[in-house]
Amino acid sequence: MAKITISKNLCKGCGLCVEACPKKIMQVSKTASNDKGYFVAECVDMSQCIGCAFCATTCPDCVITVEK
């Protein structure tokens, strides 16, 4: 199983990772925001992650890491 880590204080909540995820397990949170006021991306079901790292490669700010 893969592990997704998101640097929440650097995330701008652009949603590109949400669109890139083939399993549709990423979402922009409706409640969790960072210090800058952005609603941040989060993985809603880590057990479904296949470790493709599409989320990490599409992130313009490089705040997502995927470990297998």
CSV table of N, CA and C in Angstrom, one decimal:
chain,number,residue,atom,x,y,z
A,1,MET,N,0.8,-1.2,0.0
A,1,MET,CA,0.0,0.0,0.0
A,1,MET,C,0.9,1.2,0.0
A,2,ALA,N,0.5,2.2,-0.8
A,2,ALA,CA,1.3,3.5,-0.9
A,2,ALA,C,0.8,4.4,0.2
A,3,LYS,N,1.7,5.4,0.5
A,3,LYS,CA,1.4,6.4,1.5
A,3,LYS,C,1.5,7.8,0.8
A,4,ILE,N,0.5,8.6,0.9
A,4,ILE,CA,0.5,10.0,0.4
A,4,ILE,C,0.7,11.0,1.5
A,5,THR,N,1.7,11.9,1.3
A,5,THR,CA,2.0,12.9,2.3
A,5,THR,C,1.8,14.3,1.6
A,6,ILE,N,1.0,15.2,2.2
A,6,ILE,CA,0.8,16.5,1.7
A,6,ILE,C,1.3,17.5,2.7
A,7,SER,N,2.1,18.5,2.2
A,7,SER,CA,2.6,19.6,3.1
A,7,SER,C,1.4,20.6,3.1
A,8,LYS,N,0.6,20.5,4.1
A,8,LYS,CA,-0.6,21.2,4.2
A,8,LYS,C,-0.4,22.8,4.2
A,9,ASN,N,0.7,23.2,4.8
A,9,ASN,CA,0.9,24.7,4.9
A,9,ASN,C,1.3,25.3,3.5
A,10,LEU,N,1.8,24.4,2.6
A,10,LEU,CA,2.2,24.9,1.3
A,10,LEU,C,1.1,24.6,0.2
A,11,CYS,N,0.1,23.8,0.5
A,11,CYS,CA,-0.9,23.5,-0.5
A,11,CYS,C,-1.8,24.7,-0.7
A,12,LYS,N,-2.1,25.0,-2.0
A,12,LYS,CA,-3.0,26.1,-2.3
A,12,LYS,C,-4.4,25.6,-2.7
A,13,GLY,N,-4.7,24.3,-2.6
A,13,GLY,CA,-6.0,23.8,-2.9
A,13,GLY,C,-6.4,24.0,-4.4
A,14,CYS,N,-5.5,23.9,-5.3
A,14,CYS,CA,-5.8,24.1,-6.7
A,14,CYS,C,-6.7,23.0,-7.3
A,15,GLY,N,-6.6,21.8,-6.7
A,15,GLY,CA,-7.4,20.7,-7.2
A,15,GLY,C,-6.8,19.9,-8.4
A,16,LEU,N,-5.6,20.2,-8.8
A,16,LEU,CA,-5.1,19.5,-10.0
A,16,LEU,C,-4.8,18.0,-9.6
A,17,CYS,N,-4.5,17.8,-8.3
A,17,CYS,CA,-4.2,16.4,-7.9
A,17,CYS,C,-5.5,15.6,-7.9
A,18,VAL,N,-6.6,16.3,-7.6
A,18,VAL,CA,-8.0,15.7,-7.6
A,18,VAL,C,-8.3,15.2,-9.0
A,19,GLU,N,-8.1,16.0,-9.9
A,19,GLU,CA,-8.4,15.7,-11.3
A,19,GLU,C,-7.4,14.6,-11.8
A,20,ALA,N,-6.2,14.5,-11.4
A,20,ALA,CA,-5.2,13.6,-11.9
A,20,ALA,C,-5.4,12.2,-11.3
A,21,CYS,N,-6.0,12.0,-10.2
A,21,CYS,CA,-6.1,10.7,-9.5
A,21,CYS,C,-7.0,9.8,-10.2
A,22,PRO,N,-6.5,8.6,-10.7
A,22,PRO,CA,-7.3,7.7,-11.4
A,22,PRO,C,-8.3,6.9,-10.5
A,23,LYS,N,-8.0,6.9,-9.2
A,23,LYS,CA,-8.9,6.2,-8.3
A,23,LYS,C,-9.9,7.1,-7.6
A,24,LYS,N,-9.8,8.4,-7.9
A,24,LYS,CA,-10.7,9.4,-7.4
A,24,LYS,C,-10.7,9.4,-5.8
A,25,ILE,N,-9.6,9.3,-5.2
A,25,ILE,CA,-9.5,9.3,-3.7
A,25,ILE,C,-9.0,10.6,-3.2
A,26,MET,N,-8.6,11.5,-4.0
A,26,MET,CA,-8.2,12.9,-3.6
A,26,MET,C,-9.3,13.8,-3.6
A,27,GLN,N,-9.3,14.8,-2.7
A,27,GLN,CA,-10.3,15.8,-2.7
A,27,GLN,C,-9.8,17.1,-2.0
A,28,VAL,N,-10.3,18.2,-2.4
A,28,VAL,CA,-10.0,19.5,-1.7
A,28,VAL,C,-11.0,19.5,-0.5
A,29,SER,N,-10.4,19.6,0.7
A,29,SER,CA,-11.2,19.6,1.9
A,29,SER,C,-12.2,20.8,2.0
A,30,LYS,N,-13.3,20.5,2.5
A,30,LYS,CA,-14.3,21.6,2.7
A,30,LYS,C,-14.2,22.2,4.1
A,31,THR,N,-13.4,21.6,5.0
A,31,THR,CA,-13.3,22.1,6.3
A,31,THR,C,-11.8,22.4,6.8
A,32,ALA,N,-10.9,21.7,6.3
A,32,ALA,CA,-9.5,21.9,6.7
A,32,ALA,C,-8.8,22.9,5.9
A,33,SER,N,-8.3,24.0,6.5
A,33,SER,CA,-7.6,25.0,5.8
A,33,SER,C,-6.2,25.2,6.4
A,34,ASN,N,-5.3,25.8,5.7
A,34,ASN,CA,-4.0,26.0,6.2
A,34,ASN,C,-3.9,27.5,6.8
A,35,ASP,N,-2.7,27.9,7.2
A,35,ASP,CA,-2.5,29.2,7.8
A,35,ASP,C,-2.8,30.3,6.8
A,36,LYS,N,-2.7,30.1,5.5
A,36,LYS,CA,-2.9,31.1,4.5
A,36,LYS,C,-4.4,31.2,4.1
A,37,GLY,N,-5.2,30.3,4.7
A,37,GLY,CA,-6.6,30.3,4.4
A,37,GLY,C,-7.1,29.4,3.2
A,38,TYR,N,-6.1,28.7,2.6
A,38,TYR,CA,-6.5,27.8,1.5
A,38,TYR,C,-7.1,26.5,2.1
A,39,PHE,N,-8.1,26.0,1.4
A,39,PHE,CA,-8.6,24.7,1.7
A,39,PHE,C,-7.7,23.7,1.1
A,40,VAL,N,-7.2,22.7,1.8
A,40,VAL,CA,-6.1,21.9,1.3
A,40,VAL,C,-6.6,20.6,0.8
A,41,ALA,N,-5.7,20.0,-0.1
A,41,ALA,CA,-6.0,18.7,-0.6
A,41,ALA,C,-5.8,17.6,0.4
A,42,GLU,N,-6.5,16.5,0.3
A,42,GLU,CA,-6.4,15.4,1.2
A,42,GLU,C,-6.8,14.1,0.5
A,43,CYS,N,-6.3,13.0,1.0
A,43,CYS,CA,-6.6,11.7,0.5
A,43,CYS,C,-7.7,11.1,1.4
A,44,VAL,N,-8.8,10.7,0.8
A,44,VAL,CA,-9.9,10.3,1.6
A,44,VAL,C,-9.9,8.8,1.9
A,45,ASP,N,-9.1,8.0,1.1
A,45,ASP,CA,-9.1,6.6,1.3
A,45,ASP,C,-7.7,6.0,0.9
A,46,MET,N,-6.8,6.1,1.8
A,46,MET,CA,-5.4,5.7,1.6
A,46,MET,C,-5.3,4.3,1.2
A,47,SER,N,-6.2,3.4,1.6
A,47,SER,CA,-6.1,2.0,1.3
A,47,SER,C,-6.3,1.7,-0.2
A,48,GLN,N,-7.0,2.7,-0.9
A,48,GLN,CA,-7.2,2.5,-2.4
A,48,GLN,C,-6.1,3.1,-3.2
A,49,CYS,N,-5.1,3.7,-2.6
A,49,CYS,CA,-4.0,4.3,-3.4
A,49,CYS,C,-3.2,3.3,-4.0
A,50,ILE,N,-2.9,3.4,-5.4
A,50,ILE,CA,-2.1,2.4,-6.1
A,50,ILE,C,-0.6,2.9,-6.3
A,51,GLY,N,-0.3,4.1,-5.8
A,51,GLY,CA,1.0,4.6,-5.8
A,51,GLY,C,1.5,5.1,-7.2
A,52,CYS,N,0.6,5.5,-8.0
A,52,CYS,CA,0.9,6.0,-9.3
A,52,CYS,C,1.7,7.3,-9.3
A,53,ALA,N,1.5,8.1,-8.3
A,53,ALA,CA,2.1,9.4,-8.1
A,53,ALA,C,1.6,10.4,-9.1
A,54,PHE,N,0.5,10.2,-9.8
A,54,PHE,CA,0.0,11.3,-10.7
A,54,PHE,C,-0.3,12.5,-9.9
A,55,CYS,N,-0.8,12.4,-8.7
A,55,CYS,CA,-1.1,13.6,-7.9
A,55,CYS,C,0.2,14.4,-7.6
A,56,ALA,N,1.2,13.7,-7.3
A,56,ALA,CA,2.5,14.4,-7.0
A,56,ALA,C,3.1,15.1,-8.3
A,57,THR,N,3.0,14.4,-9.4
A,57,THR,CA,3.6,14.9,-10.6
A,57,THR,C,2.8,16.1,-11.2
A,58,THR,N,1.5,16.2,-10.9
A,58,THR,CA,0.7,17.3,-11.4
A,58,THR,C,0.7,18.5,-10.5
A,59,CYS,N,1.2,18.3,-9.2
A,59,CYS,CA,1.1,19.4,-8.3
A,59,CYS,C,2.1,20.5,-8.7
A,60,PRO,N,1.7,21.7,-8.9
A,60,PRO,CA,2.6,22.8,-9.4
A,60,PRO,C,3.5,23.3,-8.3
A,61,ASP,N,3.2,23.0,-7.0
A,61,ASP,CA,4.0,23.5,-5.9
A,61,ASP,C,4.8,22.3,-5.3
A,62,CYS,N,4.7,21.1,-5.8
A,62,CYS,CA,5.5,20.0,-5.3
A,62,CYS,C,5.3,19.7,-3.8
A,63,VAL,N,4.1,19.8,-3.4
A,63,VAL,CA,3.8,19.6,-1.9
A,63,VAL,C,3.3,18.2,-1.6
A,64,ILE,N,3.2,17.3,-2.6
A,64,ILE,CA,2.8,15.9,-2.4
A,64,ILE,C,3.9,14.9,-2.7
A,65,THR,N,4.1,14.0,-1.7
A,65,THR,CA,5.0,12.9,-1.9
A,65,THR,C,4.3,11.6,-1.8
A,66,VAL,N,4.7,10.6,-2.6
A,66,VAL,CA,4.1,9.3,-2.6
A,66,VAL,C,5.2,8.3,-2.3
A,67,GLU,N,4.9,7.5,-1.3
A,67,GLU,CA,5.9,6.4,-0.9
A,67,GLU,C,5.2,5.1,-1.1
A,68,LYS,N,5.9,4.1,-1.7
A,68,LYS,CA,5.4,2.8,-1.9
A,68,LYS,C,5.9,1.9,-0.8
